[in-house]
Amino acid sequence: MGVQNTFLFEVATQVGIFAALALGLNIVVGFAGLLDLGYVAFYAVGAYLWAIVGSNQGNVAFGTEIFPLAPVWFFPFLVVAVGVAAMTGILLGLPVLRLRGDYLAIVTLAFGEVIRVVVNNLDKPINLTNGPQGIRAIQRPPLFFKPALTALGVTVDDATLYALYFYFLVLLIIGLAVVITRRLEGSWVGRAWTAIREDELAAQAMGIPLVRMKLAAFAAGASFAGAMGMIFGAKQYFINPESFTFMESIGVLSMVIVGGMGSIPGAVVGATVVTVLNLQVLKGFSLLLNQLRGTGVVLPIINYPLAQWPTQLDPAKYERLVFGVLLVIMSILRPQGIIPERRHQLELAEGVPTPATAAPVTGAGDDD
Amino acid sequence: MTTEVLLDCRQVTKRFGGLVAVNGVDFSVERGRIVSIIGPNGAGKTTLFNVISGFYRPDGGEIWFEGRRIDGLRPDQVAARGISRTFQNIRLFQNMTVLENILVGMHTRVRASAIQVLLRSRAFLDEERALVEEAFRLFRFIGLRANPNELARNLPYGEQRKVEFARALASKPKLILLDEPTAGMNPQEMAETTQLIRRLRDELGITVVLIEHQMRVVMGISERVTVLDYGEKIAEGPPAEVRRNPKVIEAYLGRGAALGSAD
Ligand SMILES: Nc1ncnc2c1ncn2[C@@H]1O[C@H](COP(=O)(O)OP(=O)(O)OP(=O)(O)O)[C@@H](O)[C@H]1O
Ligand SMILES: [Mg+2]
């Protein structure tokens, strides 16, 4: 299999990781209406959890000889990462969820930064995270199907195999994430979250325990990030605090917004659009410009020789600018996102007489 | 009719800074009654509702419901005990459908666990179907004309009020607190609502406390009226009696609104 193909799988894997993150954050921000600007913290928790036990770093930290854990431990630890991230979500949520709106956003933002700074500095007194150098040689999941492939006479190099492996693993997890979020959405859990988003006071009057349901949203969102963080670390083979900056939280949030807050297909589409734009379109455009520059093409009309185009103006370098412009355009033209949230249309089961309903009521509109 | 006391507020006081919004009010309601609370603007009526439903903790006094103390409970815990309410200015879940609003109102009755939700177990599916069916039944009971799958925000005012009614009934409450249920309604809607309140009690057996400014409604359906003024209870009794009470007339006339003017 060619290098080009592996690259495509890698982009797809990256899209998938972000899609799962967006699905998780969509529970918190889209469903429950809790603006979490530190979501990347949970991603970091999952990534570092496996990085420590799945590399020699575990020995450095705990003075043992048992690490790295064998690849088979990857899957049990995926469950552990989900649990630990969810617990972290609850621990953060407990003091914070009494805050509203802007305050919640600021505190979660700070929490995201605190986690990054802690990870950056926890190379002493005990060297748990290896500080800014990061952790390398992280175990990957077991290639349990390799013997079967060899038996079938298929020989693939490990790099390609892992690229495919992570792609399908991420695909599987997204499938799972979509099923989980859809089921939650279409039940009393999702309705309670949306009720909180719409009107906290009225939700409480309906008997919804605010703190408990908000914690549940935080924990559910965090658990997705925990799982994806772990996969990210294993895929990258190396992690350091740079991967878990505030920009990552903002990136995932913008995926949710671009896709459509509260919309499950929206989260997936938003993650795809934003990631592909960053990884493919802008970089591809930069490459194209570079090639044209070499061939001495002159822009028509304004008669500008592309060779003079400064490298500082590479489109890939304005990733964030393009991103910002995209967000501004979206919020003006389509504030509800690419695929807006749609509420469930409920019907009576067969055999139950439907109430006589007149044509949908028109008029009135927003009266607030 | 039994004379069991359902709700009992004893010497309830609520202060906002220096302002005493509710001042040592005794207020009790027997099961199966329809009673009204009236009083001039700012008398403390809504505040009393907020204290009963757990949104404010009283600064003094006790609140008993079905023989158990409920002051100090959170609003969701009060709701779970069987007290439901509507708001003076409608507070629907605007971006949810009419049916979803009603389903949220059933929150305290849901039994399926989150695990059952994730597994889509039989128990969950059966319960969900039963709840949806019941939501449709409530929809009809209230006499809503809108599309049940329409977003609440797209409904005209009168319909929104009815949805709020349906949502408050969805928990199968023992006691319902209605804060100015006919505010902003035309005479026909007002008559419909009065009729509906009667049906809550007669057909569903729900005890009703309503705050009302419309004397026609108050005199028409309430069996007892409590009058608040400046946070204090100044009169209580059958509507005809309260209306002749000099203190009540004074409270209203003193602020330029004659008690009989609405009918
Ligand atoms: N949250 C609050 N903070 C401070 N003061 C409040 C608060 N809520 C109510 N008040 C004050 O308490 C007093 C009683 O208000 P309340 O809303 O209970 O009156 P009301 O009888 O319901 O009047 P209306 O008929 O206008 O609805 C008013 O003076 C009001 O300004
Ligand atoms: Mg009021």
XYZ file of C-alpha atoms and ligand atoms in Angstrom:
663
model
C 0.000 0.000 0.000
C 1.342 3.374 -0.940
C 2.393 6.233 1.282
C -0.360 8.419 -0.119
C -2.999 5.999 1.126
C -1.536 5.830 4.607
C -1.599 9.603 4.703
C -5.280 9.634 3.857
C -5.953 7.161 6.641
C -4.018 9.335 9.012
C -6.088 12.383 8.105
C -9.222 10.298 8.508
C -8.010 9.099 11.910
C -7.338 12.659 12.952
C -10.805 13.671 11.786
C -12.207 10.747 13.743
C -10.434 11.684 16.959
C -11.756 15.217 16.693
C -15.223 13.981 15.789
C -15.360 11.926 18.981
C -14.105 14.916 20.968
C -16.726 17.131 19.342
C -19.419 14.559 20.159
C -18.318 14.606 23.778
C -18.131 18.370 24.050
C -21.483 18.604 22.305
C -23.046 16.837 25.278
C -21.695 19.483 27.629
C -22.084 22.612 25.512
C -24.724 21.627 22.969
C -27.108 19.561 25.074
C -26.650 20.913 28.591
C -25.594 24.443 27.595
C -22.542 24.497 29.875
C -19.767 26.457 28.216
C -16.641 24.390 28.899
C -13.470 26.049 27.621
C -11.102 23.566 29.224
C -12.280 20.396 27.567
C -8.760 19.486 26.428
C -7.867 18.775 30.069
C -9.771 15.493 29.951
C -8.078 14.627 26.686
C -4.733 15.178 28.421
C -5.785 13.001 31.354
C -6.505 10.069 29.012
C -3.324 10.606 27.010
C -1.025 10.840 30.027
C -2.665 7.947 31.806
C -1.643 5.511 29.096
C 1.578 7.302 28.248
C 2.820 6.768 31.815
C 1.875 3.116 32.205
C 2.458 2.299 28.541
C 6.063 3.504 28.426
C 9.207 3.429 30.495
C 7.961 6.619 32.197
C 6.030 4.437 34.628
C 9.309 2.984 35.924
C 10.820 6.446 36.228
C 7.820 7.679 38.156
C 7.204 4.755 40.481
C 10.695 3.210 40.671
C 9.487 -0.142 39.383
C 10.479 -2.460 36.556
C 7.007 -3.480 35.406
C 6.433 -0.795 32.766
C 5.705 -0.438 29.941
C 2.645 -2.595 30.273
C 2.216 -5.091 27.442
C 0.097 -3.933 24.480
C -2.771 -6.210 25.553
C -3.343 -3.838 28.443
C -4.343 -1.146 25.984
C -7.987 -2.145 25.862
C -8.560 -2.610 29.595
C -6.907 0.759 30.070
C -9.251 2.332 27.549
C -11.990 1.543 30.050
C -9.842 2.891 32.886
C -9.179 6.098 30.911
C -12.921 6.561 30.407
C -13.462 6.111 34.129
C -10.605 8.341 35.247
C -11.593 11.119 32.828
C -15.207 10.905 33.993
C -14.043 11.114 37.617
C -11.910 14.141 36.755
C -14.984 15.695 35.163
C -16.957 15.150 38.346
C -14.163 16.469 40.569
C -13.921 19.614 38.452
C -17.661 19.912 38.208
C -18.439 19.668 41.910
C -17.068 23.085 42.895
C -17.618 24.702 39.508
C -21.115 23.802 38.403
C -22.769 26.142 40.832
C -21.396 28.927 38.674
C -23.341 30.158 35.717
C -22.563 31.199 32.170
C -19.480 33.349 31.917
C -18.093 32.288 35.270
C -18.259 28.650 34.326
C -16.455 29.410 31.052
C -13.654 31.231 32.854
C -13.157 28.589 35.523
C -13.106 25.724 33.007
C -10.666 27.689 30.865
C -8.418 28.077 33.881
C -8.768 24.406 34.713
C -7.630 23.457 31.212
C -4.566 25.636 31.630
C -3.886 24.334 35.142
C -3.820 20.750 33.904
C -1.399 21.702 31.144
C 0.866 23.592 33.552
C 0.772 20.744 36.057
C 1.703 18.265 33.339
C 4.460 20.616 32.224
C 5.933 20.810 35.721
C 5.359 17.377 37.142
C 8.867 16.178 36.334
C 9.782 16.995 39.920
C 9.576 16.245 42.815
C 8.581 12.931 41.297
C 8.976 12.664 37.581
C 5.459 11.647 36.627
C 5.022 13.357 33.261
C 8.605 14.082 32.219
C 7.700 17.771 31.943
C 8.117 19.669 28.704
C 10.199 16.887 27.141
C 7.131 14.747 27.025
C 6.865 10.987 27.012
C 8.022 8.863 24.089
C 7.880 5.247 23.029
C 4.270 4.831 24.097
C 2.904 1.329 23.653
C 0.472 0.805 20.841
C -2.512 -1.508 20.948
C -1.820 -5.189 20.300
C -1.601 -6.384 16.684
C -3.548 -9.486 17.590
C -4.671 -10.023 13.998
C -1.168 -9.996 12.534
C -0.608 -13.764 12.772
C -3.868 -14.262 10.934
C -2.770 -11.873 8.194
C 0.592 -13.616 7.874
C -1.177 -16.949 7.658
C -3.262 -15.554 4.844
C -0.074 -14.582 3.086
C -0.652 -10.845 3.445
C 2.499 -8.978 4.341
C 2.082 -5.388 5.379
C 4.673 -3.259 7.109
C 3.830 -2.254 10.657
C 3.528 1.467 9.869
C 0.772 0.861 7.345
C -0.818 -1.698 9.585
C -0.973 0.722 12.498
C -2.337 3.478 10.288
C -5.190 1.199 9.256
C -5.575 -0.152 12.764
C -5.995 3.268 14.352
C -8.340 4.282 11.578
C -10.673 1.374 12.231
C -10.326 1.663 15.984
C -11.319 5.325 15.841
C -14.146 4.521 13.449
C -15.426 1.934 15.910
C -15.275 4.387 18.790
C -17.084 7.060 16.806
C -19.777 4.551 15.999
C -20.054 3.819 19.694
C -19.993 7.524 20.585
C -22.782 8.287 18.119
C -24.913 5.441 19.461
C -24.350 6.547 23.058
C -25.102 10.223 22.429
C -28.160 9.387 20.346
C -29.560 7.139 23.028
C -28.963 9.702 25.708
C -30.465 12.441 23.566
C -33.663 10.514 22.955
C -34.298 9.749 26.613
C -35.115 11.513 29.853
C -31.395 12.160 30.290
C -31.050 14.215 27.120
C -34.343 15.972 27.723
C -33.243 16.948 31.222
C -29.975 18.332 29.844
C -31.732 20.375 27.196
C -34.259 21.600 29.732
C -31.353 22.858 31.866
C -29.902 24.586 28.818
C -33.223 26.232 28.019
C -34.241 27.344 31.501
C -32.415 26.208 34.593
C -35.039 27.469 36.982
C -37.960 25.852 35.218
C -35.968 22.636 34.858
C -35.454 22.567 38.589
C -39.133 23.200 39.183
C -39.807 20.100 37.063
C -37.825 18.051 39.561
C -34.520 17.932 37.696
C -31.612 17.885 40.158
C -29.374 20.520 38.583
C -26.035 19.614 40.079
C -26.400 15.898 39.491
C -27.469 16.272 35.859
C -24.739 18.800 35.125
C -22.154 16.517 36.668
C -23.482 13.708 34.511
C -23.043 15.861 31.405
C -19.514 16.783 32.439
C -18.628 13.182 33.174
C -20.103 11.882 29.914
C -18.304 14.511 27.851
C -15.048 13.970 29.712
C -15.168 10.215 29.246
C -15.150 10.592 25.457
C -12.123 12.859 25.710
C -10.364 10.403 28.014
C -10.713 7.564 25.540
C -9.631 9.682 22.582
C -6.660 11.120 24.488
C -5.387 7.638 25.080
C -5.756 6.676 21.429
C -4.103 9.913 20.380
C -1.076 9.234 22.582
C -0.695 5.682 21.339
C -1.069 6.800 17.735
C 1.443 9.634 18.065
C 3.879 7.415 19.961
C 4.942 10.607 21.716
C 3.104 13.267 23.696
C 4.093 16.467 25.429
C 2.130 19.323 27.009
C 2.133 21.225 23.705
C -0.608 18.929 22.411
C -3.015 20.068 25.098
C -3.196 23.826 24.805
C -6.160 26.156 25.078
C -6.221 26.299 21.262
C -7.195 22.632 21.195
C -10.208 23.323 23.433
C -11.178 26.234 21.208
C -10.697 24.071 18.127
C -13.077 21.398 19.381
C -15.563 24.031 20.496
C -15.507 25.624 17.051
C -16.199 22.209 15.516
C -19.294 21.943 17.674
C -20.378 25.467 16.752
C -19.657 25.135 13.033
C -21.412 21.767 12.918
C -24.431 22.930 14.903
C -24.713 23.068 18.683
C -26.702 20.198 20.077
C -26.647 18.324 16.790
C -25.012 14.890 16.647
C -24.428 14.775 12.864
C -23.370 18.403 13.208
C -20.548 17.519 15.599
C -19.190 14.923 13.169
C -19.521 17.208 10.144
C -18.040 20.155 12.045
C -15.022 18.068 13.079
C -14.563 16.919 9.491
C -14.855 20.375 7.953
C -12.516 22.059 10.421
C -9.892 19.295 10.441
C -9.858 18.795 6.697
C -9.647 22.536 6.209
C -6.647 22.741 8.513
C -4.843 19.590 7.488
C -5.697 19.375 3.825
C -7.084 22.425 2.139
C -4.766 25.077 3.549
C -1.681 22.900 3.433
C -2.560 21.711 -0.046
C -3.023 25.285 -1.140
C 0.389 26.177 0.310
C 1.966 23.317 -1.600
C 0.290 24.400 -4.787
C 1.507 27.970 -4.315
C 5.028 26.695 -3.733
C 4.972 24.692 -6.922
C 3.615 27.613 -8.912
C 6.258 29.834 -7.437
C 8.917 27.483 -8.766
C 7.458 27.459 -12.277
C 7.494 31.256 -12.536
C 3.763 31.731 -13.013
C 2.569 35.344 -13.201
C -0.872 36.194 -11.825
C -2.994 37.594 -14.644
C -4.609 41.064 -14.533
C -2.515 42.397 -11.653
C 0.611 41.044 -13.381
C 2.150 39.766 -10.172
C 4.893 37.160 -10.447
C 4.156 34.465 -7.905
C 7.859 33.946 -7.332
C 7.750 37.147 -5.304
C 5.017 35.840 -3.034
C 6.603 35.841 0.420
C 6.671 32.548 2.283
C 5.371 34.321 5.365
C 2.059 34.576 3.559
C 1.667 30.830 3.104
C -2.003 29.965 3.550
C -1.050 27.216 6.001
C 0.354 29.929 8.213
C -2.940 31.690 8.543
C -4.697 28.651 9.789
C -6.116 30.588 12.723
C -7.026 33.603 10.656
C -8.944 31.477 8.181
C -10.498 29.724 11.108
C -11.589 32.970 12.698
C -12.999 34.281 9.442
C -14.845 31.015 8.950
C -16.376 31.297 12.417
C -17.408 34.894 11.829
C -18.994 34.042 8.479
C -20.773 31.073 9.994
C -22.127 33.055 12.895
C -23.504 35.680 10.529
C -24.896 33.467 7.801
C -25.783 30.325 9.654
C -25.609 30.749 13.427
C -27.396 27.453 13.990
C -24.529 25.556 12.298
C -24.180 23.398 9.194
C -26.629 20.780 10.440
C -28.791 22.509 13.061
C -30.202 20.679 16.030
C -33.543 19.059 15.267
C -35.911 17.990 17.960
C -37.367 14.501 17.981
C -40.720 14.230 16.297
C -42.674 11.966 18.585
C -45.519 9.832 17.331
C -47.981 7.609 19.058
C -47.417 3.879 18.699
C -49.664 1.929 16.306
C -53.252 1.530 17.383
C -53.350 4.542 19.680
C -55.718 7.196 18.404
C -53.930 10.448 17.575
C -55.297 13.644 19.016
C -57.116 15.825 16.561
C -54.589 18.453 15.625
C -55.267 21.421 13.481
C -52.729 22.715 11.025
C -49.510 23.883 12.673
C -50.144 27.121 14.440
C -48.751 30.081 12.617
C -48.035 33.552 13.796
C -47.125 34.797 17.231
C -43.459 33.951 16.757
C -41.004 34.915 19.417
C -42.739 36.773 22.135
C -39.804 37.338 24.398
C -64.867 16.191 51.667
C -62.105 15.413 54.107
C -60.478 18.197 56.013
C -56.943 16.839 55.942
C -54.410 19.657 55.766
C -52.160 19.145 52.741
C -49.984 22.237 52.877
C -49.261 24.153 56.037
C -47.162 27.309 56.115
C -46.475 28.452 59.665
C -45.242 31.955 60.347
C -43.310 32.023 57.078
C -41.024 35.016 56.656
C -38.832 35.951 53.716
C -36.638 39.045 53.615
C -34.712 40.639 50.794
C -32.199 42.851 52.542
C -34.287 45.304 54.501
C -37.479 44.463 52.661
C -39.751 41.929 54.311
C -41.464 40.393 51.286
C -43.389 37.803 53.305
C -43.948 38.524 56.953
C -44.986 35.774 59.360
C -47.670 34.361 57.110
C -49.796 31.419 58.247
C -51.339 29.746 55.256
C -52.779 26.281 55.067
C -54.609 24.388 52.358
C -56.842 21.363 52.762
C -56.587 18.519 50.305
C -58.956 18.840 47.363
C -59.508 22.592 47.640
C -59.150 25.402 45.165
C -57.870 28.453 46.993
C -56.668 31.842 45.822
C -54.054 34.262 47.023
C -54.727 37.862 46.100
C -53.150 41.157 46.928
C -51.831 44.327 45.339
C -48.651 44.326 43.245
C -45.573 43.592 45.311
C -47.616 42.104 48.159
C -45.368 39.024 48.313
C -47.579 36.482 46.560
C -44.964 35.183 44.134
C -42.366 35.222 46.877
C -44.582 32.963 48.978
C -44.811 30.539 46.023
C -41.044 30.654 45.621
C -40.578 29.830 49.272
C -43.050 26.940 49.142
C -41.488 25.481 45.999
C -37.985 25.639 47.417
C -36.526 28.457 45.330
C -36.089 30.604 48.427
C -35.262 29.370 51.881
C -37.551 31.075 54.406
C -35.873 33.325 56.963
C -38.385 32.196 59.513
C -41.217 29.751 59.966
C -41.881 26.238 58.774
C -43.567 24.648 55.783
C -45.232 21.289 56.086
C -46.545 19.160 53.257
C -48.408 15.910 53.893
C -47.178 15.975 57.456
C -43.494 16.380 56.541
C -41.358 19.478 56.654
C -40.310 20.719 53.247
C -38.665 24.067 53.972
C -34.958 23.778 53.248
C -35.471 21.242 50.473
C -34.215 22.053 46.969
C -36.832 22.865 44.310
C -36.343 19.513 42.597
C -36.881 17.729 45.921
C -40.037 19.723 46.568
C -41.233 18.804 43.070
C -40.521 15.151 43.792
C -42.728 15.374 46.888
C -45.652 16.278 44.641
C -45.777 20.070 44.394
C -45.842 21.466 40.894
C -45.962 25.047 39.702
C -46.307 27.471 36.824
C -44.610 30.846 36.528
C -45.999 34.357 36.403
C -44.120 35.022 33.161
C -44.226 31.809 31.177
C -41.026 29.790 31.400
C -41.244 27.095 28.766
C -38.292 25.246 27.285
C -38.494 27.344 24.135
C -36.397 25.215 21.818
C -38.053 21.980 22.762
C -41.285 20.721 21.288
C -44.605 20.885 23.094
C -44.467 17.145 23.762
C -40.897 17.331 25.022
C -41.910 20.093 27.414
C -44.583 17.811 28.789
C -42.152 14.884 28.948
C -39.668 16.967 30.953
C -42.523 17.585 33.371
C -42.621 13.817 33.939
C -39.010 13.752 35.092
C -39.777 12.862 38.697
C -41.753 9.817 37.585
C -39.110 8.244 35.356
C -37.867 4.910 36.669
C -35.510 3.721 33.900
C -31.856 4.078 34.891
C -29.155 5.622 32.700
C -27.799 2.103 32.080
C -31.206 0.987 30.834
C -31.261 4.057 28.587
C -27.864 3.180 27.095
C -28.848 -0.453 26.563
C -32.294 0.504 25.304
C -33.723 -2.183 27.547
C -37.307 -3.329 27.369
C -38.119 -1.547 30.597
C -36.857 1.750 29.197
C -38.637 1.399 25.864
C -41.925 0.428 27.497
C -41.718 3.301 29.930
C -40.820 5.778 27.203
C -43.762 4.651 25.082
C -46.117 4.921 28.027
C -44.849 8.415 28.830
C -45.273 9.598 25.238
C -48.799 8.215 25.164
C -49.594 9.976 28.378
C -48.097 13.199 27.074
C -50.492 12.999 24.138
C -53.372 12.373 26.541
C -52.441 15.420 28.609
C -52.136 17.390 25.405
C -55.756 16.593 24.656
C -56.917 17.075 28.229
C -55.584 20.623 28.193
C -57.268 21.291 24.863
C -54.133 22.316 23.033
C -54.663 23.068 19.379
C -51.021 23.376 18.289
C -48.978 20.701 16.574
C -47.572 18.543 19.395
C -44.196 18.427 17.654
C -43.987 22.193 17.199
C -41.296 24.084 19.104
C -42.754 25.834 22.135
C -41.367 29.179 20.979
C -43.519 29.088 17.859
C -46.787 28.911 19.793
C -49.107 31.851 20.381
C -49.284 33.189 23.913
C -52.468 31.455 25.000
C -51.205 28.092 23.813
C -47.910 28.612 25.622
C -49.803 29.124 28.860
C -51.627 25.873 28.282
C -48.377 24.020 27.592
C -47.066 25.286 30.890
C -50.203 23.909 32.517
C -49.732 20.543 30.848
C -46.078 20.462 31.860
C -46.962 21.179 35.485
C -49.584 18.428 35.459
C -47.248 15.882 33.911
C -45.617 15.034 37.227
C -49.020 13.975 38.596
C -48.697 16.487 41.436
C -50.786 16.451 44.579
C -50.660 20.217 44.773
C -50.316 22.703 41.966
C -49.313 26.344 42.412
C -50.536 28.571 39.581
C -49.034 32.052 39.407
C -51.501 34.285 37.548
C -52.659 31.612 35.107
C -54.942 33.985 33.214
C -52.510 36.891 32.868
C -52.649 38.348 29.384
C -55.618 36.264 28.299
C -58.731 37.426 26.481
C -62.127 36.795 28.166
C -62.743 33.592 26.233
C -59.347 32.123 27.104
C -59.934 33.199 30.677
C -63.207 31.289 30.813
C -61.516 28.231 29.334
C -58.747 28.392 31.903
C -61.201 28.755 34.769
C -62.980 25.683 33.490
C -59.665 23.846 33.218
C -58.686 24.659 36.795
C -61.972 23.197 37.962
C -61.310 20.051 35.982
C -57.866 19.663 37.567
C -59.526 19.346 40.898
C -62.684 17.495 39.904
C -61.212 15.025 37.408
C -57.599 14.684 38.521
C -58.092 15.317 42.226
C -55.339 17.916 42.379
C -55.365 20.577 45.074
C -54.982 24.039 43.547
C -53.531 27.268 44.892
C -53.683 30.181 42.496
C -52.460 33.719 42.550
C -54.892 35.801 40.574
C -55.608 39.407 39.790
C -58.791 38.781 37.828
C -61.602 39.044 40.368
C -63.993 37.262 38.048
C -61.773 34.190 38.143
C -61.079 34.434 41.864
C -64.726 34.809 42.824
C -65.782 32.164 40.315
C -63.681 29.223 41.388
C -62.007 29.695 44.707
C -63.483 28.236 47.850
C -61.261 30.344 50.027
C -59.255 33.486 49.478
C -56.165 34.694 51.304
C -55.227 38.343 50.983
C -51.647 39.549 51.316
C -50.577 43.158 51.602
C -47.005 44.327 52.222
C -46.046 40.728 52.955
C -48.667 40.265 55.621
C -51.881 38.296 55.623
C -54.645 40.824 56.099
C -57.688 38.672 55.471
C -58.791 35.124 54.801
C -62.097 33.401 54.195
C -64.789 32.651 51.620
C -64.587 34.964 48.584
C -67.831 36.830 49.238
C -66.761 37.607 52.777
C -63.221 38.669 51.900
C -64.509 41.012 49.282
C -66.571 42.932 51.836
C -63.681 43.088 54.300
C -62.861 46.776 54.950
C -59.123 46.056 55.263
C -59.085 44.435 51.859
C -61.007 47.242 50.223
C -58.641 49.693 51.872
C -55.563 47.807 50.594
C -56.858 47.917 47.052
C -58.450 51.376 47.117
C -55.401 52.779 48.811
C -53.521 52.003 45.627
C -56.158 53.144 43.228
C -57.675 49.848 42.227
C -61.189 49.074 43.410
C -61.718 45.425 44.243
C -64.924 45.112 42.307
C -63.665 46.826 39.192
C -62.759 43.656 37.323
C -66.324 42.321 37.223
N -35.349 38.215 44.273
C -35.731 39.351 44.854
N -34.818 40.210 45.339
C -35.196 41.356 45.944
N -36.454 41.726 46.090
C -37.432 40.918 45.622
C -37.104 39.678 44.972
N -38.267 39.084 44.600
C -39.244 39.912 44.998
N -38.762 40.995 45.609
C -39.550 42.085 46.208
O -40.416 41.496 47.117
C -41.686 42.115 47.066
C -42.747 41.088 46.781
O -42.600 40.650 45.444
P -43.509 39.532 44.790
O -42.980 39.259 43.450
O -43.643 38.404 45.725
O -44.899 40.290 44.676
P -46.257 39.807 44.032
O -47.257 39.843 45.112
O -46.076 38.536 43.323
O -46.558 40.984 43.025
P -47.155 40.937 41.536
O -48.628 40.979 41.702
O -46.659 42.213 40.927
O -46.648 39.722 40.881
C -41.599 43.198 46.020
O -41.341 44.413 46.658
C -40.421 42.785 45.189
O -39.772 43.908 44.643
Mg -46.164 37.894 41.409
